[in-house]
Structure formats: C-alpha cells, structure tokens
Amino acid sequence: MAKVQCHALQQRLERDTNLREPYEETIKKDLDKNYITTADGSCRHSVWYLPHHPVINKQKPDKIRRVTNAASKYKGTSLNDALLTGPDLLCNLHGCLLRFRQYSVAITADIEAMFVQSDIQPQDQDYLRFLWTQNGNEKIFKYNRLIFGATCSPSCAVFVLQKCANDHKQEHPDAYTSIMQQFYMDDFMQTYPSEEEAPRSADEIKTVLHTGGFNLTKFLSNRPAALDNLLEEDKPLMKAQRTLGPTWNPKTDKLIFSKPELFYTGQQMTQGKVLSMAASLFDPVGLI
C-alpha cells in the first residue's frame, strides 16, 4: 500500500513541477536538520510505513508542508489505532484568553516547529517509516521526532514543554508559571502591568525553553517598546494575526471574532470545525 501511494504521489509531482521542487526540499531540510534518517529494509521487529502528501495553506500558498497520514488503515487498522492519545495537558482555552485581557501590555509568540523538537525513542522509530524515490531509486526513511497527525503527538509535545518548565522551576519560578499557564500548545500569550516587566519575562521564558530545544519566536506586542531587547530576527511585525482562534490586532489591541458561513459547504465536518463554528457565533466585537 505504501509503495502504491508513493508511486501515485510521484506521478502527481511529475505533473506539477511547481509542487515537486518545494516538496523535495521539505525532505532535504528534514534530513539536514536530522528530523528524519535513512533506514534499511531489515528490522528485528514489526514496522509501519506512513503515506505522506503535500498540504498547502491557503493563507500561505508559497509554503508547502509534508504531512504524514497516521490514520491511514491497512487491513483494517492504522498506526493511530495502536497509539494512546495520552492525557489532555493543554491549558484551558477560555482561561488563556481571559488572562490575555488581564493587564495592558500584551505579548504573543509561538514555538518554532514544536513537534519536531521532541525525540522519538530509537526502538519506536521504525513505526514511523515512509518511502520516497530519488533519481529512480526507492529509499526508506524514518522519523526520529514527533510527527503531525499521530494521535499521541500533542500530549507528548506538551509534556516535554512542561517538563522543561519543571526542570527550571526553582531558579525561574515566574517563567515556570508562564509556561504552565500561558501556552496553548505552541502559542504563547500573556499580559503584563508594565513595559519594563514584559521584556524581562519574555527573555526569561525564551531562555528556559531554549534549554529544552524550543525556540520561542514571532513575537508580537501592542507596545513595540516592550520588545526592544529582542534579537533582530525576532523583531515583530505590527499586523493582525490569529491568536487561539480569534484574530488579534496589536494596533487596536482587540480580539476579533468572525462569523463562518452557516451552510454546508460539502467539506467533511470534523469535531474541530464544528467547535470552531460554534465558538465564532458570537458578535464580532473586540474583547476589552
């Protein structure tokens, strides 16, 4: 099944050269960053091969993401069927949004490629194999980091994040509290009573996360002066962005909820889409 799907993907990429080159680049980058490694055909235990395909973000059409399908079934079962979801370690979403309105100085950021910063144990990596053809030769790769689409990945990633905070709880108690309470998966959002406190806190959180391999980046604030001490590559762009569902405009400091189209579009309705539509039925006003 993996061979057939890989062949079909190759044919699709051959027909679309604009898609083929960036897709091949995703594999090259993952190899360079050691997110994936080559594997031989032999293994002492059972293995699993993951089909993969490109996904294009409509808001970022130039960005191609390679997505593995851990829900793909073979003989009635999938990799996700064999994985435990794990405990729900996410912070309460309503609590994050309410605390984001607590003080006047707001800062948001997110962790760069959060999932792939967590290692997979060597004995489990062969369950994350995938096929790819280079120069006519079929090659086997395997992931050594958490993957998007695996049912256990969110819980594992948040556990590692919180473990990082716990390891530095004694020397950085404020950063510990922020990491435990102000992150919703890879999104960070917090408010402060003063512009002086905000940069100190952001820098401390960034330092603590760096010890665990996490890079906190894409900072944004309604008070640009609060981020003056950031490195040049972290300098924020003052534009509206999605923040845990609603759009936050840092210039006006408002959270804006937009109404979805309330008719069936023909797309498959998932639980996440239904909840997103329900949450956005509120009047499109800024939360003060």
mmCIF file of C-alpha atoms in Angstrom:
data_model
loop_
_atom_site.group_PDB
_atom_site.id
_atom_site.type_symbol
_atom_site.label_atom_id
_atom_site.label_comp_id
_atom_site.label_asym_id
_atom_site.label_seq_id
_atom_site.Cartn_x
_atom_site.Cartn_y
_atom_site.Cartn_z
ATOM 1 C CA MET A 1 0.000 0.000 0.000
ATOM 2 C CA ALA A 2 2.853 2.402 0.861
ATOM 3 C CA LYS A 3 4.522 1.667 -2.474
ATOM 4 C CA VAL A 4 1.327 2.310 -4.432
ATOM 5 C CA GLN A 5 0.673 5.603 -2.652
ATOM 6 C CA CYS A 6 4.283 6.719 -3.056
ATOM 7 C CA HIS A 7 4.102 5.960 -6.787
ATOM 8 C CA ALA A 8 0.855 7.925 -7.108
ATOM 9 C CA LEU A 9 2.436 10.866 -5.289
ATOM 10 C CA GLN A 10 5.458 10.778 -7.591
ATOM 11 C CA GLN A 11 3.198 10.874 -10.646
ATOM 12 C CA ARG A 12 1.334 13.851 -9.210
ATOM 13 C CA LEU A 13 4.584 15.707 -8.567
ATOM 14 C CA GLU A 14 5.858 14.925 -12.056
ATOM 15 C CA ARG A 15 2.768 16.632 -13.483
ATOM 16 C CA ASP A 16 3.164 19.655 -11.204
ATOM 17 C CA THR A 17 6.749 20.918 -11.228
ATOM 18 C CA ASN A 18 5.785 23.920 -9.079
ATOM 19 C CA LEU A 19 4.846 21.461 -6.349
ATOM 20 C CA ARG A 20 7.618 18.918 -6.873
ATOM 21 C CA GLU A 21 10.629 21.101 -6.090
ATOM 22 C CA PRO A 22 9.363 22.565 -2.792
ATOM 23 C CA TYR A 23 8.140 19.100 -1.741
ATOM 24 C CA GLU A 24 11.541 17.577 -2.394
ATOM 25 C CA GLU A 25 13.028 20.483 -0.440
ATOM 26 C CA THR A 26 10.987 19.535 2.652
ATOM 27 C CA ILE A 27 12.664 16.128 2.704
ATOM 28 C CA LYS A 28 16.118 17.615 2.165
ATOM 29 C CA LYS A 29 15.606 20.100 5.016
ATOM 30 C CA ASP A 30 14.388 17.387 7.375
ATOM 31 C CA LEU A 31 17.463 15.312 6.560
ATOM 32 C CA ASP A 32 19.762 18.271 7.153
ATOM 33 C CA LYS A 33 18.077 19.009 10.500
ATOM 34 C CA ASN A 34 18.155 15.312 11.472
ATOM 35 C CA TYR A 35 14.374 15.139 11.813
ATOM 36 C CA ILE A 36 14.457 12.057 9.572
ATOM 37 C CA THR A 37 17.150 9.488 8.812
ATOM 38 C CA THR A 38 17.587 6.747 6.226
ATOM 39 C CA ALA A 39 16.669 3.188 7.137
ATOM 40 C CA ASP A 40 17.391 -0.163 5.528
ATOM 41 C CA GLY A 41 14.745 -2.705 4.666
ATOM 42 C CA SER A 42 15.547 -5.003 7.569
ATOM 43 C CA CYS A 43 14.209 -4.771 11.106
ATOM 44 C CA ARG A 44 14.142 -7.088 14.108
ATOM 45 C CA HIS A 45 10.560 -6.208 14.991
ATOM 46 C CA SER A 46 7.385 -5.062 13.268
ATOM 47 C CA VAL A 47 7.401 -1.839 11.260
ATOM 48 C CA TRP A 48 4.893 0.631 9.852
ATOM 49 C CA TYR A 49 5.038 2.701 6.678
ATOM 50 C CA LEU A 50 3.278 6.056 6.641
ATOM 51 C CA PRO A 51 1.787 7.520 3.464
ATOM 52 C CA HIS A 52 2.530 11.208 3.008
ATOM 53 C CA HIS A 53 1.262 14.058 0.846
ATOM 54 C CA PRO A 54 1.628 17.841 0.403
ATOM 55 C CA VAL A 55 -0.664 20.324 2.105
ATOM 56 C CA ILE A 56 -0.842 23.959 1.026
ATOM 57 C CA ASN A 57 -2.033 26.658 3.398
ATOM 58 C CA LYS A 58 -4.481 28.932 1.557
ATOM 59 C CA GLN A 59 -3.162 31.897 3.532
ATOM 60 C CA LYS A 60 0.440 30.967 2.666
ATOM 61 C CA PRO A 61 0.304 29.449 -0.846
ATOM 62 C CA ASP A 62 4.092 29.511 -1.185
ATOM 63 C CA LYS A 63 4.556 27.277 1.859
ATOM 64 C CA ILE A 64 4.337 23.514 1.251
ATOM 65 C CA ARG A 65 4.055 21.162 4.209
ATOM 66 C CA ARG A 66 4.653 17.406 4.019
ATOM 67 C CA VAL A 67 2.003 15.665 6.098
ATOM 68 C CA THR A 68 2.114 12.021 7.169
ATOM 69 C CA ASN A 69 -1.163 10.140 7.489
ATOM 70 C CA ALA A 70 -1.051 8.107 10.694
ATOM 71 C CA ALA A 71 -4.797 7.420 10.332
ATOM 72 C CA SER A 72 -4.291 5.535 7.071
ATOM 73 C CA LYS A 73 -5.549 1.960 7.508
ATOM 74 C CA TYR A 74 -4.005 -1.298 6.341
ATOM 75 C CA LYS A 75 -6.051 -4.469 6.837
ATOM 76 C CA GLY A 76 -8.490 -2.539 8.997
ATOM 77 C CA THR A 77 -6.018 -0.884 11.353
ATOM 78 C CA SER A 78 -3.890 2.264 11.438
ATOM 79 C CA LEU A 79 -0.908 3.480 13.397
ATOM 80 C CA ASN A 80 -3.196 5.785 15.396
ATOM 81 C CA ASP A 81 -5.296 2.769 16.392
ATOM 82 C CA ALA A 82 -2.215 1.398 18.166
ATOM 83 C CA LEU A 83 -1.292 4.661 19.923
ATOM 84 C CA LEU A 84 -2.627 6.089 23.168
ATOM 85 C CA THR A 85 -3.903 9.656 22.993
ATOM 86 C CA GLY A 86 -2.407 10.442 26.395
ATOM 87 C CA PRO A 87 -3.743 12.898 28.977
ATOM 88 C CA ASP A 88 -5.093 16.306 27.984
ATOM 89 C CA LEU A 89 -2.291 18.613 29.182
ATOM 90 C CA LEU A 90 -3.452 21.717 27.332
ATOM 91 C CA CYS A 91 -4.287 24.817 29.326
ATOM 92 C CA ASN A 92 -7.926 25.836 29.460
ATOM 93 C CA LEU A 93 -8.563 27.900 26.329
ATOM 94 C CA HIS A 94 -11.032 30.260 27.992
ATOM 95 C CA GLY A 95 -8.567 30.844 30.830
ATOM 96 C CA CYS A 96 -5.788 31.716 28.367
ATOM 97 C CA LEU A 97 -7.990 34.263 26.574
ATOM 98 C CA LEU A 98 -9.265 35.842 29.795
ATOM 99 C CA ARG A 99 -5.762 36.155 31.284
ATOM 100 C CA PHE A 100 -4.670 37.715 27.989
ATOM 101 C CA ARG A 101 -7.004 40.625 28.868
ATOM 102 C CA GLN A 102 -5.770 40.982 32.456
ATOM 103 C CA TYR A 103 -3.161 43.759 32.012
ATOM 104 C CA SER A 104 -2.475 46.453 29.438
ATOM 105 C CA VAL A 105 0.858 45.267 27.944
ATOM 106 C CA ALA A 106 0.309 42.199 25.760
ATOM 107 C CA ILE A 107 2.856 39.854 24.169
ATOM 108 C CA THR A 108 2.276 36.871 21.896
ATOM 109 C CA ALA A 109 4.750 34.417 20.365
ATOM 110 C CA ASP A 110 4.918 30.814 19.264
ATOM 111 C CA ILE A 111 7.353 27.914 19.370
ATOM 112 C CA GLU A 112 9.046 27.181 16.076
ATOM 113 C CA ALA A 113 8.227 23.653 14.806
ATOM 114 C CA MET A 114 7.261 22.431 18.265
ATOM 115 C CA PHE A 115 6.582 18.760 17.477
ATOM 116 C CA VAL A 116 9.892 18.027 15.787
ATOM 117 C CA GLN A 117 11.871 19.303 18.780
ATOM 118 C CA SER A 118 10.953 16.132 20.726
ATOM 119 C CA ASP A 119 12.863 12.910 20.050
ATOM 120 C CA ILE A 120 11.315 9.513 19.419
ATOM 121 C CA GLN A 121 12.928 6.579 21.212
ATOM 122 C CA PRO A 122 15.104 4.559 18.784
ATOM 123 C CA GLN A 123 13.061 1.362 19.243
ATOM 124 C CA ASP A 124 9.919 3.209 18.097
ATOM 125 C CA GLN A 125 11.318 4.989 15.050
ATOM 126 C CA ASP A 126 10.680 2.058 12.693
ATOM 127 C CA TYR A 127 6.947 2.566 13.164
ATOM 128 C CA LEU A 128 7.407 5.977 11.531
ATOM 129 C CA ARG A 129 8.890 4.892 8.213
ATOM 130 C CA PHE A 130 7.986 6.332 4.829
ATOM 131 C CA LEU A 131 9.039 5.729 1.221
ATOM 132 C CA TRP A 132 10.489 8.192 -1.233
ATOM 133 C CA THR A 133 12.042 7.887 -4.684
ATOM 134 C CA GLN A 134 15.229 9.777 -5.539
ATOM 135 C CA ASN A 135 16.763 9.544 -9.001
ATOM 136 C CA GLY A 136 14.670 6.473 -9.717
ATOM 137 C CA ASN A 137 15.813 4.679 -6.570
ATOM 138 C CA GLU A 138 13.348 3.854 -3.810
ATOM 139 C CA LYS A 139 14.581 4.865 -0.375
ATOM 140 C CA ILE A 140 13.271 4.213 3.116
ATOM 141 C CA PHE A 141 13.293 6.997 5.679
ATOM 142 C CA LYS A 142 12.132 7.079 9.264
ATOM 143 C CA TYR A 143 11.219 9.914 11.601
ATOM 144 C CA ASN A 144 13.174 10.323 14.804
ATOM 145 C CA ARG A 145 10.981 13.197 16.014
ATOM 146 C CA LEU A 146 7.278 13.586 16.803
ATOM 147 C CA ILE A 147 5.114 13.814 13.705
ATOM 148 C CA PHE A 148 1.993 15.801 12.866
ATOM 149 C CA GLY A 149 -1.036 13.544 12.651
ATOM 150 C CA ALA A 150 -0.086 10.980 15.296
ATOM 151 C CA THR A 151 -2.747 10.865 17.993
ATOM 152 C CA CYS A 152 -0.145 10.909 20.778
ATOM 153 C CA SER A 153 1.933 13.835 19.477
ATOM 154 C CA PRO A 154 0.036 16.743 21.120
ATOM 155 C CA SER A 155 0.152 15.178 24.588
ATOM 156 C CA CYS A 156 3.810 14.173 24.189
ATOM 157 C CA ALA A 157 4.857 17.622 22.960
ATOM 158 C CA VAL A 158 3.094 19.467 25.787
ATOM 159 C CA PHE A 159 4.546 17.011 28.318
ATOM 160 C CA VAL A 160 8.075 17.791 27.094
ATOM 161 C CA LEU A 161 7.336 21.527 27.207
ATOM 162 C CA GLN A 162 6.060 21.324 30.770
ATOM 163 C CA LYS A 163 8.939 19.052 31.779
ATOM 164 C CA CYS A 164 11.291 21.784 30.581
ATOM 165 C CA ALA A 165 9.476 24.275 32.820
ATOM 166 C CA ASN A 166 9.577 21.908 35.803
ATOM 167 C CA ASP A 167 13.318 21.352 35.393
ATOM 168 C CA HIS A 168 13.881 25.103 35.933
ATOM 169 C CA LYS A 169 11.113 25.794 38.415
ATOM 170 C CA GLN A 170 13.444 26.675 41.295
ATOM 171 C CA GLU A 171 15.663 29.195 39.505
ATOM 172 C CA HIS A 172 12.920 30.596 37.205
ATOM 173 C CA PRO A 173 9.590 30.412 39.086
ATOM 174 C CA ASP A 174 7.925 33.174 37.036
ATOM 175 C CA ALA A 175 8.882 31.535 33.753
ATOM 176 C CA TYR A 176 7.565 28.225 35.109
ATOM 177 C CA THR A 177 4.174 29.794 35.846
ATOM 178 C CA SER A 178 4.005 31.439 32.427
ATOM 179 C CA ILE A 179 4.884 28.222 30.578
ATOM 180 C CA MET A 180 2.345 26.209 32.558
ATOM 181 C CA GLN A 181 -0.491 28.743 32.279
ATOM 182 C CA GLN A 182 0.066 30.916 29.205
ATOM 183 C CA PHE A 183 0.819 28.363 26.471
ATOM 184 C CA TYR A 184 -1.883 26.698 24.428
ATOM 185 C CA MET A 185 0.139 24.068 22.570
ATOM 186 C CA ASP A 186 2.816 26.171 20.794
ATOM 187 C CA ASP A 187 1.063 29.540 21.151
ATOM 188 C CA PHE A 188 2.158 31.889 23.933
ATOM 189 C CA MET A 189 0.078 34.880 25.028
ATOM 190 C CA GLN A 190 0.484 36.912 28.207
ATOM 191 C CA THR A 191 -0.128 40.399 29.517
ATOM 192 C CA TYR A 192 1.899 42.500 31.953
ATOM 193 C CA PRO A 193 1.240 45.591 34.075
ATOM 194 C CA SER A 194 4.253 47.486 32.676
ATOM 195 C CA GLU A 195 6.521 47.719 29.628
ATOM 196 C CA GLU A 196 9.532 47.120 31.886
ATOM 197 C CA GLU A 197 8.316 43.756 33.180
ATOM 198 C CA ALA A 198 7.266 42.377 29.782
ATOM 199 C CA PRO A 199 10.706 42.119 28.107
ATOM 200 C CA ARG A 200 12.330 40.630 31.208
ATOM 201 C CA SER A 201 9.664 37.944 31.388
ATOM 202 C CA ALA A 202 9.738 37.183 27.646
ATOM 203 C CA ASP A 203 13.523 36.880 27.686
ATOM 204 C CA GLU A 204 13.435 34.574 30.724
ATOM 205 C CA ILE A 205 10.806 32.317 29.133
ATOM 206 C CA LYS A 206 12.767 32.197 25.880
ATOM 207 C CA THR A 207 15.949 31.253 27.812
ATOM 208 C CA VAL A 208 14.234 28.450 29.756
ATOM 209 C CA LEU A 209 12.637 26.983 26.635
ATOM 210 C CA HIS A 210 15.941 27.140 24.774
ATOM 211 C CA THR A 211 17.425 24.661 27.267
ATOM 212 C CA GLY A 212 14.853 22.147 26.054
ATOM 213 C CA GLY A 213 15.483 22.831 22.364
ATOM 214 C CA PHE A 214 12.412 25.038 21.888
ATOM 215 C CA ASN A 215 12.781 28.322 20.017
ATOM 216 C CA LEU A 216 10.225 30.947 21.022
ATOM 217 C CA THR A 217 9.820 33.311 18.088
ATOM 218 C CA LYS A 218 7.399 35.525 16.084
ATOM 219 C CA PHE A 219 6.925 37.939 18.978
ATOM 220 C CA LEU A 220 4.152 40.492 18.749
ATOM 221 C CA SER A 221 3.064 43.201 21.181
ATOM 222 C CA ASN A 222 0.636 46.089 21.416
ATOM 223 C CA ARG A 223 3.562 48.044 22.885
ATOM 224 C CA PRO A 224 6.533 47.646 20.478
ATOM 225 C CA ALA A 225 8.862 49.263 23.031
ATOM 226 C CA ALA A 226 8.333 46.212 25.243
ATOM 227 C CA LEU A 227 10.252 44.111 22.707
ATOM 228 C CA ASP A 228 13.190 46.431 22.026
ATOM 229 C CA ASN A 229 15.674 43.961 23.519
ATOM 230 C CA LEU A 230 14.825 41.169 21.082
ATOM 231 C CA LEU A 231 17.321 39.981 18.518
ATOM 232 C CA GLU A 232 16.828 41.395 15.040
ATOM 233 C CA GLU A 233 15.434 38.100 13.661
ATOM 234 C CA ASP A 234 12.763 38.135 16.377
ATOM 235 C CA LYS A 235 11.615 41.695 15.698
ATOM 236 C CA PRO A 236 7.818 41.716 15.391
ATOM 237 C CA LEU A 237 5.693 42.954 12.527
ATOM 238 C CA MET A 238 2.791 45.054 13.780
ATOM 239 C CA LYS A 239 -0.034 43.320 11.949
ATOM 240 C CA ALA A 240 -3.125 41.368 12.920
ATOM 241 C CA GLN A 241 -2.698 37.643 13.422
ATOM 242 C CA ARG A 242 -4.651 34.602 14.529
ATOM 243 C CA THR A 243 -4.447 34.078 18.298
ATOM 244 C CA LEU A 244 -6.018 30.855 19.557
ATOM 245 C CA GLY A 245 -8.918 31.165 17.122
ATOM 246 C CA PRO A 246 -9.815 34.873 17.040
ATOM 247 C CA THR A 247 -7.684 37.480 15.274
ATOM 248 C CA TRP A 248 -5.718 39.859 17.482
ATOM 249 C CA ASN A 249 -4.931 43.307 16.164
ATOM 250 C CA PRO A 250 -1.971 44.651 18.193
ATOM 251 C CA LYS A 251 -2.531 48.237 17.000
ATOM 252 C CA THR A 252 -6.053 48.398 18.389
ATOM 253 C CA ASP A 253 -5.488 45.658 20.981
ATOM 254 C CA LYS A 254 -8.730 43.900 20.106
ATOM 255 C CA LEU A 255 -9.648 40.273 19.634
ATOM 256 C CA ILE A 256 -11.965 39.946 16.653
ATOM 257 C CA PHE A 257 -14.273 37.003 16.086
ATOM 258 C CA SER A 258 -15.567 36.386 12.570
ATOM 259 C CA LYS A 259 -18.746 34.541 11.693
ATOM 260 C CA PRO A 260 -18.484 31.471 9.467
ATOM 261 C CA GLU A 261 -20.786 30.682 6.592
ATOM 262 C CA LEU A 262 -23.726 28.858 8.188
ATOM 263 C CA PHE A 263 -24.416 26.440 5.395
ATOM 264 C CA TYR A 264 -22.973 23.115 4.384
ATOM 265 C CA THR A 265 -20.007 23.582 2.053
ATOM 266 C CA GLY A 266 -19.568 19.969 1.036
ATOM 267 C CA GLN A 267 -16.398 19.633 3.099
ATOM 268 C CA GLN A 268 -16.058 16.896 5.665
ATOM 269 C CA MET A 269 -17.190 18.248 9.027
ATOM 270 C CA THR A 270 -14.791 17.316 11.820
ATOM 271 C CA GLN A 271 -15.262 17.907 15.531
ATOM 272 C CA GLY A 272 -12.737 20.756 15.390
ATOM 273 C CA LYS A 273 -14.627 22.516 12.579
ATOM 274 C CA VAL A 274 -17.948 22.208 14.394
ATOM 275 C CA LEU A 275 -16.474 23.630 17.617
ATOM 276 C CA SER A 276 -14.786 26.432 15.681
ATOM 277 C CA MET A 277 -18.071 27.387 14.013
ATOM 278 C CA ALA A 278 -19.932 27.279 17.339
ATOM 279 C CA ALA A 279 -17.317 29.466 19.042
ATOM 280 C CA SER A 280 -17.462 32.088 16.299
ATOM 281 C CA LEU A 281 -21.218 32.667 16.510
ATOM 282 C CA PHE A 282 -20.622 35.497 18.976
ATOM 283 C CA ASP A 283 -20.935 39.066 17.755
ATOM 284 C CA PRO A 284 -17.720 40.164 16.007
ATOM 285 C CA VAL A 285 -16.603 42.575 18.677
ATOM 286 C CA GLY A 286 -13.294 43.148 20.406
ATOM 287 C CA LEU A 287 -12.937 41.766 23.900
ATOM 288 C CA ILE A 288 -11.896 44.507 26.288
#
